[in-house]
mmCIF file of C-alpha atoms and ligand atoms in Angstrom:
data_model
loop_
_atom_site.group_PDB
_atom_site.id
_atom_site.type_symbol
_atom_site.label_atom_id
_atom_site.label_comp_id
_atom_site.label_asym_id
_atom_site.label_seq_id
_atom_site.Cartn_x
_atom_site.Cartn_y
_atom_site.Cartn_z
ATOM 1 C CA MET A 1 13.152 8.563 52.684
ATOM 2 C CA ALA A 2 11.358 5.547 51.282
ATOM 3 C CA ALA A 3 11.532 5.362 47.483
ATOM 4 C CA PHE A 4 8.258 4.698 45.763
ATOM 5 C CA PRO A 5 8.338 2.230 42.902
ATOM 6 C CA PRO A 6 7.720 3.912 39.560
ATOM 7 C CA PRO A 7 4.121 3.591 38.424
ATOM 8 C CA SER A 8 3.772 0.666 36.065
ATOM 9 C CA ARG A 9 3.552 1.827 32.502
ATOM 10 C CA PRO A 10 1.272 0.469 29.793
ATOM 11 C CA ARG A 11 2.886 -2.374 27.906
ATOM 12 C CA VAL A 12 3.118 -2.062 24.113
ATOM 13 C CA LEU A 13 4.320 -4.541 21.499
ATOM 14 C CA ILE A 14 6.062 -3.326 18.305
ATOM 15 C CA THR A 15 6.016 -6.097 15.739
ATOM 16 C CA ARG A 16 8.832 -4.841 13.491
ATOM 17 C CA ARG A 17 12.090 -2.937 13.830
ATOM 18 C CA ILE A 18 11.508 0.828 13.672
ATOM 19 C CA PHE A 19 13.788 3.886 13.753
ATOM 20 C CA PRO A 20 15.659 3.946 17.105
ATOM 21 C CA ASP A 21 14.940 7.629 17.838
ATOM 22 C CA LEU A 22 11.229 7.124 17.218
ATOM 23 C CA GLN A 23 11.236 3.998 19.344
ATOM 24 C CA ALA A 24 12.877 6.075 22.095
ATOM 25 C CA ARG A 25 9.851 8.412 22.007
ATOM 26 C CA LEU A 26 7.603 5.442 22.627
ATOM 27 C CA ALA A 27 9.846 4.242 25.436
ATOM 28 C CA GLU A 28 9.212 7.530 27.287
ATOM 29 C CA HIS A 29 5.607 6.457 27.717
ATOM 30 C CA PHE A 30 5.446 2.698 27.589
ATOM 31 C CA GLU A 31 7.072 -0.525 28.605
ATOM 32 C CA LEU A 32 8.112 -1.749 25.175
ATOM 33 C CA LEU A 33 8.379 -5.244 23.785
ATOM 34 C CA ASP A 34 10.118 -5.044 20.428
ATOM 35 C CA ASN A 35 11.624 -7.046 17.611
ATOM 36 C CA PRO A 36 15.200 -5.767 17.146
ATOM 37 C CA ASP A 37 16.086 -8.579 14.717
ATOM 38 C CA ASP A 38 13.058 -7.714 12.580
ATOM 39 C CA THR A 39 12.071 -11.364 12.264
ATOM 40 C CA LEU A 40 8.714 -12.298 10.761
ATOM 41 C CA TRP A 41 6.472 -13.744 13.452
ATOM 42 C CA SER A 42 3.864 -16.393 12.828
ATOM 43 C CA ALA A 43 0.307 -15.706 14.017
ATOM 44 C CA ALA A 44 0.964 -17.967 17.019
ATOM 45 C CA GLU A 45 4.136 -16.073 17.896
ATOM 46 C CA LEU A 46 2.378 -12.727 17.650
ATOM 47 C CA ARG A 47 -0.384 -14.051 19.898
ATOM 48 C CA ALA A 48 2.142 -15.236 22.483
ATOM 49 C CA ARG A 49 4.159 -11.998 22.451
ATOM 50 C CA LEU A 50 1.104 -9.805 22.902
ATOM 51 C CA ALA A 51 0.612 -11.100 26.460
ATOM 52 C CA GLY A 52 -0.187 -8.226 28.826
ATOM 53 C CA CYS A 53 -0.019 -5.563 26.107
ATOM 54 C CA VAL A 54 -2.615 -2.805 25.870
ATOM 55 C CA GLY A 55 -1.094 -1.402 22.688
ATOM 56 C CA LEU A 56 0.068 -3.008 19.455
ATOM 57 C CA MET A 57 2.091 -1.227 16.780
ATOM 58 C CA CYS A 58 2.056 -3.328 13.630
ATOM 59 C CA THR A 59 2.468 -3.194 9.876
ATOM 60 C CA ALA A 60 0.382 -4.378 6.951
ATOM 61 C CA GLY A 61 2.172 -7.726 7.227
ATOM 62 C CA GLU A 62 0.536 -8.724 10.512
ATOM 63 C CA ARG A 63 -3.036 -9.915 10.732
ATOM 64 C CA VAL A 64 -5.175 -8.587 13.596
ATOM 65 C CA ASP A 65 -8.286 -10.748 13.645
ATOM 66 C CA ALA A 66 -11.006 -11.863 16.047
ATOM 67 C CA ALA A 67 -8.930 -14.819 17.273
ATOM 68 C CA LEU A 68 -6.033 -12.533 18.249
ATOM 69 C CA LEU A 69 -8.381 -10.055 19.928
ATOM 70 C CA ASP A 70 -10.189 -12.795 21.828
ATOM 71 C CA ALA A 71 -6.865 -14.092 23.124
ATOM 72 C CA HIS A 72 -6.050 -10.565 24.398
ATOM 73 C CA PRO A 73 -9.069 -8.838 25.891
ATOM 74 C CA GLN A 74 -6.674 -6.349 27.557
ATOM 75 C CA LEU A 75 -5.685 -4.897 24.154
ATOM 76 C CA ARG A 76 -7.008 -1.359 23.715
ATOM 77 C CA VAL A 77 -5.242 0.210 20.741
ATOM 78 C CA VAL A 78 -3.838 -1.042 17.430
ATOM 79 C CA SER A 79 -1.586 1.472 15.669
ATOM 80 C CA ASN A 80 -1.018 0.344 12.082
ATOM 81 C CA ILE A 81 2.061 1.722 10.300
ATOM 82 C CA ALA A 82 0.216 1.847 6.985
ATOM 83 C CA VAL A 83 -2.677 3.655 5.413
ATOM 84 C CA GLY A 84 -4.295 0.399 4.270
ATOM 85 C CA LEU A 85 -6.274 -1.396 6.952
ATOM 86 C CA ASN A 86 -7.031 -4.670 5.221
ATOM 87 C CA ASN A 87 -4.760 -6.575 7.637
ATOM 88 C CA ILE A 88 -7.081 -5.588 10.479
ATOM 89 C CA ASP A 89 -10.582 -6.875 11.109
ATOM 90 C CA LEU A 90 -12.145 -3.476 11.830
ATOM 91 C CA HIS A 91 -15.522 -4.916 12.742
ATOM 92 C CA ALA A 92 -13.981 -7.304 15.259
ATOM 93 C CA CYS A 93 -11.997 -4.395 16.760
ATOM 94 C CA ALA A 94 -15.061 -2.138 16.950
ATOM 95 C CA ALA A 95 -17.120 -4.902 18.547
ATOM 96 C CA ARG A 96 -14.492 -5.316 21.279
ATOM 97 C CA GLY A 97 -13.857 -1.607 21.844
ATOM 98 C CA VAL A 98 -10.348 -1.692 20.373
ATOM 99 C CA LEU A 99 -9.299 1.606 18.803
ATOM 100 C CA VAL A 100 -7.544 1.325 15.443
ATOM 101 C CA THR A 101 -5.317 4.058 14.005
ATOM 102 C CA HIS A 102 -3.424 4.267 10.705
ATOM 103 C CA THR A 103 -1.081 6.628 8.809
ATOM 104 C CA PRO A 104 -2.930 8.345 5.970
ATOM 105 C CA ASP A 105 -1.803 11.421 4.015
ATOM 106 C CA VAL A 106 1.898 11.422 4.918
ATOM 107 C CA LEU A 107 2.578 8.875 2.161
ATOM 108 C CA ASN A 108 0.401 10.243 -0.650
ATOM 109 C CA GLU A 109 3.049 11.956 -2.756
ATOM 110 C CA THR A 110 5.737 9.303 -2.237
ATOM 111 C CA THR A 111 3.360 6.522 -3.232
ATOM 112 C CA ALA A 112 2.196 8.484 -6.271
ATOM 113 C CA ASP A 113 5.859 8.928 -7.257
ATOM 114 C CA LEU A 114 6.350 5.146 -7.215
ATOM 115 C CA GLY A 115 3.164 4.700 -9.237
ATOM 116 C CA PHE A 116 4.562 6.988 -11.878
ATOM 117 C CA ALA A 117 7.965 5.342 -11.747
ATOM 118 C CA LEU A 118 6.349 1.951 -12.400
ATOM 119 C CA LEU A 119 4.182 3.389 -15.159
ATOM 120 C CA LEU A 120 7.158 4.932 -16.959
ATOM 121 C CA ALA A 121 9.364 1.894 -16.392
ATOM 122 C CA ALA A 122 6.743 -0.550 -17.650
ATOM 123 C CA ALA A 123 5.565 1.499 -20.623
ATOM 124 C CA ARG A 124 9.160 2.163 -21.733
ATOM 125 C CA LYS A 125 10.445 -1.364 -20.911
ATOM 126 C CA LEU A 126 13.175 -0.111 -18.580
ATOM 127 C CA SER A 127 13.654 -3.334 -16.620
ATOM 128 C CA GLU A 128 13.927 -5.477 -19.717
ATOM 129 C CA ALA A 129 16.275 -3.053 -21.424
ATOM 130 C CA GLU A 130 18.551 -2.915 -18.386
ATOM 131 C CA ARG A 131 18.613 -6.697 -17.973
ATOM 132 C CA TYR A 132 19.551 -6.994 -21.661
ATOM 133 C CA LEU A 133 22.442 -4.571 -21.168
ATOM 134 C CA ARG A 134 23.673 -6.301 -18.033
ATOM 135 C CA ARG A 135 23.651 -9.658 -19.859
ATOM 136 C CA GLY A 136 26.069 -8.089 -22.366
ATOM 137 C CA GLU A 137 23.678 -8.633 -25.267
ATOM 138 C CA TRP A 138 23.731 -5.113 -26.688
ATOM 139 C CA THR A 139 25.748 -5.321 -29.864
ATOM 140 C CA LYS A 140 23.866 -2.915 -32.095
ATOM 141 C CA TRP A 141 21.244 -0.180 -31.998
ATOM 142 C CA ALA A 142 18.006 -1.088 -33.769
ATOM 143 C CA ILE A 143 15.042 0.995 -34.807
ATOM 144 C CA ASP A 144 12.441 -0.928 -32.811
ATOM 145 C CA GLN A 145 14.667 -1.997 -29.939
ATOM 146 C CA PHE A 146 12.679 -1.909 -26.698
ATOM 147 C CA ALA A 147 10.230 0.438 -28.381
ATOM 148 C CA GLY A 148 7.477 0.961 -25.845
ATOM 149 C CA ALA A 149 4.431 3.145 -25.389
ATOM 150 C CA ASP A 150 4.402 6.901 -24.884
ATOM 151 C CA VAL A 151 3.259 8.190 -21.526
ATOM 152 C CA HIS A 152 3.103 11.916 -22.318
ATOM 153 C CA GLY A 153 -0.077 12.998 -24.032
ATOM 154 C CA SER A 154 -1.778 9.628 -23.535
ATOM 155 C CA THR A 155 -4.863 8.781 -21.454
ATOM 156 C CA LEU A 156 -4.255 8.001 -17.801
ATOM 157 C CA GLY A 157 -6.916 5.883 -16.100
ATOM 158 C CA ILE A 158 -7.142 5.761 -12.314
ATOM 159 C CA LEU A 159 -9.223 3.218 -10.429
ATOM 160 C CA GLY A 160 -9.763 4.504 -6.878
ATOM 161 C CA MET A 161 -9.588 8.279 -6.723
ATOM 162 C CA GLY A 162 -8.712 8.919 -3.073
ATOM 163 C CA ARG A 163 -5.797 11.014 -1.899
ATOM 164 C CA ILE A 164 -3.115 8.921 -3.624
ATOM 165 C CA GLY A 165 -5.168 8.598 -6.795
ATOM 166 C CA GLN A 166 -5.464 12.367 -6.946
ATOM 167 C CA ALA A 167 -1.699 12.741 -6.484
ATOM 168 C CA VAL A 168 -1.210 10.356 -9.442
ATOM 169 C CA ALA A 169 -3.729 12.372 -11.472
ATOM 170 C CA ARG A 170 -1.848 15.629 -10.831
ATOM 171 C CA ARG A 171 1.387 14.086 -12.037
ATOM 172 C CA GLY A 172 -0.271 12.848 -15.206
ATOM 173 C CA ALA A 173 -2.172 16.017 -16.045
ATOM 174 C CA LEU A 174 0.395 18.627 -15.039
ATOM 175 C CA GLY A 175 3.664 16.815 -15.665
ATOM 176 C CA PHE A 176 2.903 14.679 -18.687
ATOM 177 C CA GLY A 177 0.003 16.448 -20.414
ATOM 178 C CA MET A 178 -2.185 13.365 -20.023
ATOM 179 C CA LYS A 179 -5.933 13.195 -20.326
ATOM 180 C CA VAL A 180 -7.168 11.796 -16.991
ATOM 181 C CA VAL A 181 -10.204 9.552 -16.565
ATOM 182 C CA TYR A 182 -11.096 7.862 -13.289
ATOM 183 C CA HIS A 183 -13.565 5.499 -11.714
ATOM 184 C CA ASN A 184 -14.518 5.622 -8.075
ATOM 185 C CA ARG A 185 -17.667 4.538 -6.271
ATOM 186 C CA SER A 186 -18.304 8.134 -5.308
ATOM 187 C CA ARG A 187 -17.587 10.932 -7.764
ATOM 188 C CA LEU A 188 -15.339 13.786 -6.717
ATOM 189 C CA PRO A 189 -16.901 17.237 -6.378
ATOM 190 C CA VAL A 190 -16.970 19.019 -9.735
ATOM 191 C CA GLU A 191 -14.467 21.646 -8.523
ATOM 192 C CA THR A 192 -11.982 18.905 -7.592
ATOM 193 C CA GLU A 193 -12.476 17.203 -10.945
ATOM 194 C CA GLN A 194 -11.861 20.514 -12.684
ATOM 195 C CA ALA A 195 -8.762 21.273 -10.630
ATOM 196 C CA LEU A 196 -7.351 17.834 -11.470
ATOM 197 C CA GLY A 197 -8.555 17.900 -15.074
ATOM 198 C CA ALA A 198 -10.116 14.490 -14.404
ATOM 199 C CA ARG A 199 -13.325 12.994 -15.803
ATOM 200 C CA TRP A 200 -15.408 10.297 -14.058
ATOM 201 C CA VAL A 201 -16.235 7.280 -16.239
ATOM 202 C CA THR A 202 -17.785 3.877 -15.573
ATOM 203 C CA LYS A 203 -15.445 0.987 -14.833
ATOM 204 C CA ASP A 204 -16.049 -0.333 -18.351
ATOM 205 C CA GLY A 205 -15.352 3.123 -19.758
ATOM 206 C CA LEU A 206 -12.120 3.281 -17.775
ATOM 207 C CA LEU A 207 -10.901 -0.056 -19.118
ATOM 208 C CA ALA A 208 -11.782 0.949 -22.672
ATOM 209 C CA GLU A 209 -10.283 4.444 -22.596
ATOM 210 C CA ALA A 210 -7.087 4.170 -20.533
ATOM 211 C CA ASP A 211 -3.735 3.832 -22.256
ATOM 212 C CA HIS A 212 -2.255 3.396 -18.784
ATOM 213 C CA LEU A 213 -4.325 2.262 -15.816
ATOM 214 C CA VAL A 214 -3.162 2.829 -12.233
ATOM 215 C CA LEU A 215 -4.899 1.017 -9.363
ATOM 216 C CA VAL A 216 -5.101 2.951 -6.110
ATOM 217 C CA LEU A 217 -8.125 1.504 -4.343
ATOM 218 C CA PRO A 218 -8.302 -0.242 -0.970
ATOM 219 C CA TYR A 219 -8.464 -4.019 -0.794
ATOM 220 C CA THR A 220 -11.878 -5.205 0.383
ATOM 221 C CA PRO A 221 -14.014 -8.241 -0.479
ATOM 222 C CA ALA A 222 -15.592 -6.020 -3.169
ATOM 223 C CA SER A 223 -12.251 -5.190 -4.770
ATOM 224 C CA HIS A 224 -10.893 -8.762 -4.703
ATOM 225 C CA HIS A 225 -9.758 -9.554 -8.277
ATOM 226 C CA ILE A 226 -11.495 -6.422 -9.533
ATOM 227 C CA ILE A 227 -8.929 -6.705 -12.346
ATOM 228 C CA GLY A 228 -9.104 -10.271 -13.653
ATOM 229 C CA ALA A 229 -9.054 -11.984 -17.035
ATOM 230 C CA ALA A 230 -12.231 -10.266 -18.297
ATOM 231 C CA GLU A 231 -11.044 -6.789 -17.302
ATOM 232 C CA LEU A 232 -7.604 -7.353 -18.815
ATOM 233 C CA ALA A 233 -9.264 -8.458 -22.045
ATOM 234 C CA ALA A 234 -11.337 -5.265 -22.008
ATOM 235 C CA MET A 235 -8.235 -3.036 -21.836
ATOM 236 C CA LYS A 236 -6.524 -1.598 -24.921
ATOM 237 C CA PRO A 237 -4.044 -4.064 -26.463
ATOM 238 C CA GLY A 238 -1.000 -1.876 -25.773
ATOM 239 C CA ALA A 239 -2.179 -0.659 -22.371
ATOM 240 C CA THR A 240 -0.114 -0.585 -19.180
ATOM 241 C CA LEU A 241 -1.460 -1.730 -15.805
ATOM 242 C CA VAL A 242 0.094 -0.506 -12.551
ATOM 243 C CA ASN A 243 -0.873 -1.760 -9.086
ATOM 244 C CA ILE A 244 0.369 0.321 -6.142
ATOM 245 C CA ALA A 245 -2.617 -0.499 -3.945
ATOM 246 C CA ARG A 246 -2.813 -4.018 -2.528
ATOM 247 C CA GLY A 247 -2.266 -7.551 -3.654
ATOM 248 C CA GLY A 248 -5.501 -9.387 -4.397
ATOM 249 C CA ILE A 249 -6.977 -6.461 -6.334
ATOM 250 C CA VAL A 250 -5.371 -7.971 -9.433
ATOM 251 C CA ASP A 251 -5.667 -11.661 -10.272
ATOM 252 C CA ASP A 252 -1.905 -12.219 -10.577
ATOM 253 C CA ALA A 253 -2.213 -15.489 -12.523
ATOM 254 C CA ALA A 254 -4.578 -13.858 -15.030
ATOM 255 C CA LEU A 255 -2.196 -10.921 -15.402
ATOM 256 C CA ALA A 256 0.759 -13.210 -16.117
ATOM 257 C CA ARG A 257 -1.331 -14.977 -18.794
ATOM 258 C CA ALA A 258 -2.426 -11.640 -20.289
ATOM 259 C CA LEU A 259 1.176 -10.451 -20.556
ATOM 260 C CA GLU A 260 2.278 -13.741 -22.139
ATOM 261 C CA ALA A 261 -0.555 -13.516 -24.652
ATOM 262 C CA GLY A 262 0.004 -9.820 -25.386
ATOM 263 C CA THR A 263 -3.534 -8.997 -24.246
ATOM 264 C CA ILE A 264 -2.109 -5.823 -22.683
ATOM 265 C CA GLY A 265 1.219 -4.154 -23.352
ATOM 266 C CA ALA A 266 2.952 -4.017 -19.979
ATOM 267 C CA ALA A 267 2.491 -3.941 -16.233
ATOM 268 C CA GLY A 268 4.158 -2.654 -13.101
ATOM 269 C CA LEU A 269 3.421 -4.251 -9.744
ATOM 270 C CA ASP A 270 4.427 -3.179 -6.251
ATOM 271 C CA VAL A 271 1.997 -5.469 -4.398
ATOM 272 C CA TYR A 272 1.088 -9.162 -4.757
ATOM 273 C CA GLU A 273 -1.596 -11.620 -3.769
ATOM 274 C CA ASN A 274 0.509 -13.645 -1.324
ATOM 275 C CA GLU A 275 3.415 -11.317 -0.717
ATOM 276 C CA PRO A 276 6.217 -11.658 0.009
ATOM 277 C CA ALA A 277 5.712 -14.794 -2.139
ATOM 278 C CA LEU A 278 5.137 -14.081 -5.828
ATOM 279 C CA HIS A 279 3.038 -16.116 -8.205
ATOM 280 C CA PRO A 280 5.794 -17.973 -10.116
ATOM 281 C CA ALA A 281 4.285 -17.033 -13.480
ATOM 282 C CA LEU A 282 4.965 -13.372 -12.732
ATOM 283 C CA LEU A 283 8.691 -14.007 -12.594
ATOM 284 C CA SER A 284 8.815 -15.116 -16.216
ATOM 285 C CA ALA A 285 6.045 -12.914 -17.650
ATOM 286 C CA PRO A 286 7.251 -10.414 -20.269
ATOM 287 C CA ASN A 287 6.958 -6.625 -20.047
ATOM 288 C CA LEU A 288 6.529 -6.656 -16.305
ATOM 289 C CA VAL A 289 8.306 -4.437 -13.769
ATOM 290 C CA LEU A 290 8.287 -5.714 -10.195
ATOM 291 C CA THR A 291 9.073 -3.919 -6.936
ATOM 292 C CA PRO A 292 8.787 -5.330 -3.383
ATOM 293 C CA HIS A 293 5.993 -3.188 -1.855
ATOM 294 C CA ILE A 294 8.037 0.009 -1.659
ATOM 295 C CA GLY A 295 5.278 2.475 -2.588
ATOM 296 C CA SER A 296 5.748 4.575 0.540
ATOM 297 C CA GLY A 297 9.429 3.728 0.725
ATOM 298 C CA SER A 298 11.311 6.982 0.834
ATOM 299 C CA LEU A 299 13.232 7.393 4.057
ATOM 300 C CA ALA A 300 11.447 10.648 4.876
ATOM 301 C CA THR A 301 8.017 9.136 4.343
ATOM 302 C CA ARG A 302 8.744 5.940 6.256
ATOM 303 C CA ARG A 303 9.917 8.130 9.135
ATOM 304 C CA ALA A 304 6.767 10.237 8.871
ATOM 305 C CA MET A 305 4.605 7.090 8.935
ATOM 306 C CA VAL A 306 6.342 5.673 11.993
ATOM 307 C CA GLY A 307 6.251 9.095 13.680
ATOM 308 C CA LEU A 308 2.521 9.337 13.094
ATOM 309 C CA ALA A 309 1.974 5.788 14.344
ATOM 310 C CA VAL A 310 3.933 6.693 17.495
ATOM 311 C CA ASP A 311 1.860 9.865 18.007
ATOM 312 C CA ASN A 312 -1.335 7.881 17.486
ATOM 313 C CA LEU A 313 -0.377 5.328 20.099
ATOM 314 C CA VAL A 314 0.722 7.960 22.626
ATOM 315 C CA ALA A 315 -2.469 9.974 22.090
ATOM 316 C CA ALA A 316 -4.643 6.907 22.470
ATOM 317 C CA LEU A 317 -2.928 5.366 25.487
ATOM 318 C CA ASP A 318 -1.105 8.101 27.336
ATOM 319 C CA CYS A 319 -3.840 10.442 28.460
ATOM 320 C CA GLY A 320 -5.378 8.765 31.453
ATOM 321 C CA PRO A 321 -6.186 5.353 32.782
ATOM 322 C CA ASP A 322 -9.126 4.864 30.445
ATOM 323 C CA ALA A 323 -7.591 6.352 27.316
ATOM 324 C CA GLY A 324 -8.631 4.436 24.270
ATOM 325 C CA ARG A 325 -12.069 3.725 25.842
ATOM 326 C CA PRO A 326 -14.719 4.299 24.761
ATOM 327 C CA PRO A 327 -13.450 3.660 21.273
ATOM 328 C CA ALA A 328 -13.780 6.060 18.421
ATOM 329 C CA PRO A 329 -15.726 4.611 15.486
ATOM 330 C CA ALA A 330 -13.571 2.263 13.464
ATOM 331 C CA PRO A 331 -11.830 4.143 10.632
ATOM 332 C CA LYS A 332 -13.459 3.344 7.325
ATOM 333 C CA PRO A 333 -11.399 2.288 4.334
ATOM 334 C CA ALA A 334 -11.498 4.936 1.610
ATOM 335 C CA PRO A 335 -14.484 4.445 -0.696
ATOM 336 C CA VAL A 336 -13.830 2.584 -3.898
HETATM 337 C C1 LIG B 401 1.298 0.588 2.477
HETATM 338 O O1 LIG B 401 1.098 -0.270 1.721
HETATM 339 C C2 LIG B 401 0.287 1.268 3.250
HETATM 340 O O2 LIG B 401 -0.889 0.863 3.237
HETATM 341 O O3 LIG B 401 0.646 2.248 3.909
#
């Protein structure tokens, strides 16, 4: 009997190395082009590798813009392994009928954990104290040695009160007895505010009241440098700033200057303006805890994110020849 060739399967590009078992799930549905060495591709390399692909699975590190879309009119779905969508030009995708998916919710608690870890580490000078120990400089206990700021019972400010912001608020209110104030473009329903024990304030009010300020808002043109020199000067002198959202929300150079000058007490950063490059002044700024964009970085959560991104791609591309068209409305970034 004549053998029929297998039907050709949609071709999908995965830009970064993912978990082998989750990649195997994708391979059941698609012809996969992958990146087993996990090398960072330039924009030109990404454009070249996307040839013939109808699906793209990418991370926040790859830019999907009009030029890339115009070079690949066959592309139908972009599955981002991230909740943030600032690496993707959503308007350009919507205009070309390209469906964009992301991985919200599964990372809320893990990212809030890292926010709290940075807050505690910065306020209590953990990084500096450990470096001091490792240098062998600890020869005597002293009354004011690495004396930082209390977290318990203080006022927690949150800028951007979406799902992750609310998870940070719960930790502060329930775990550390903190008073919680927040600023968001849209106020939460009163019942949610009451359940969280959180009070809406203006942005100026937030800067003035917070002992510790955590940034959890999406990066958009409106949030670019929303914390700059003026905002840092408006914070309490001993205050802590934590950014677990996106680079570019904080003016990194202004923050380094503010830490040098003692304008605020301490800071913890997980994200940077030009990551993975850091503004050199951050490396020598005092009272600063730095992590390399690991907010969602527990193994379980990274697996959940990749699993969701796989499901999104399969759902969008695997249910018929025209799956992914017509496109759903472009997902909107969470309101600031
Ligand atoms: C990580 O930064 C994400 O947006 O998921």
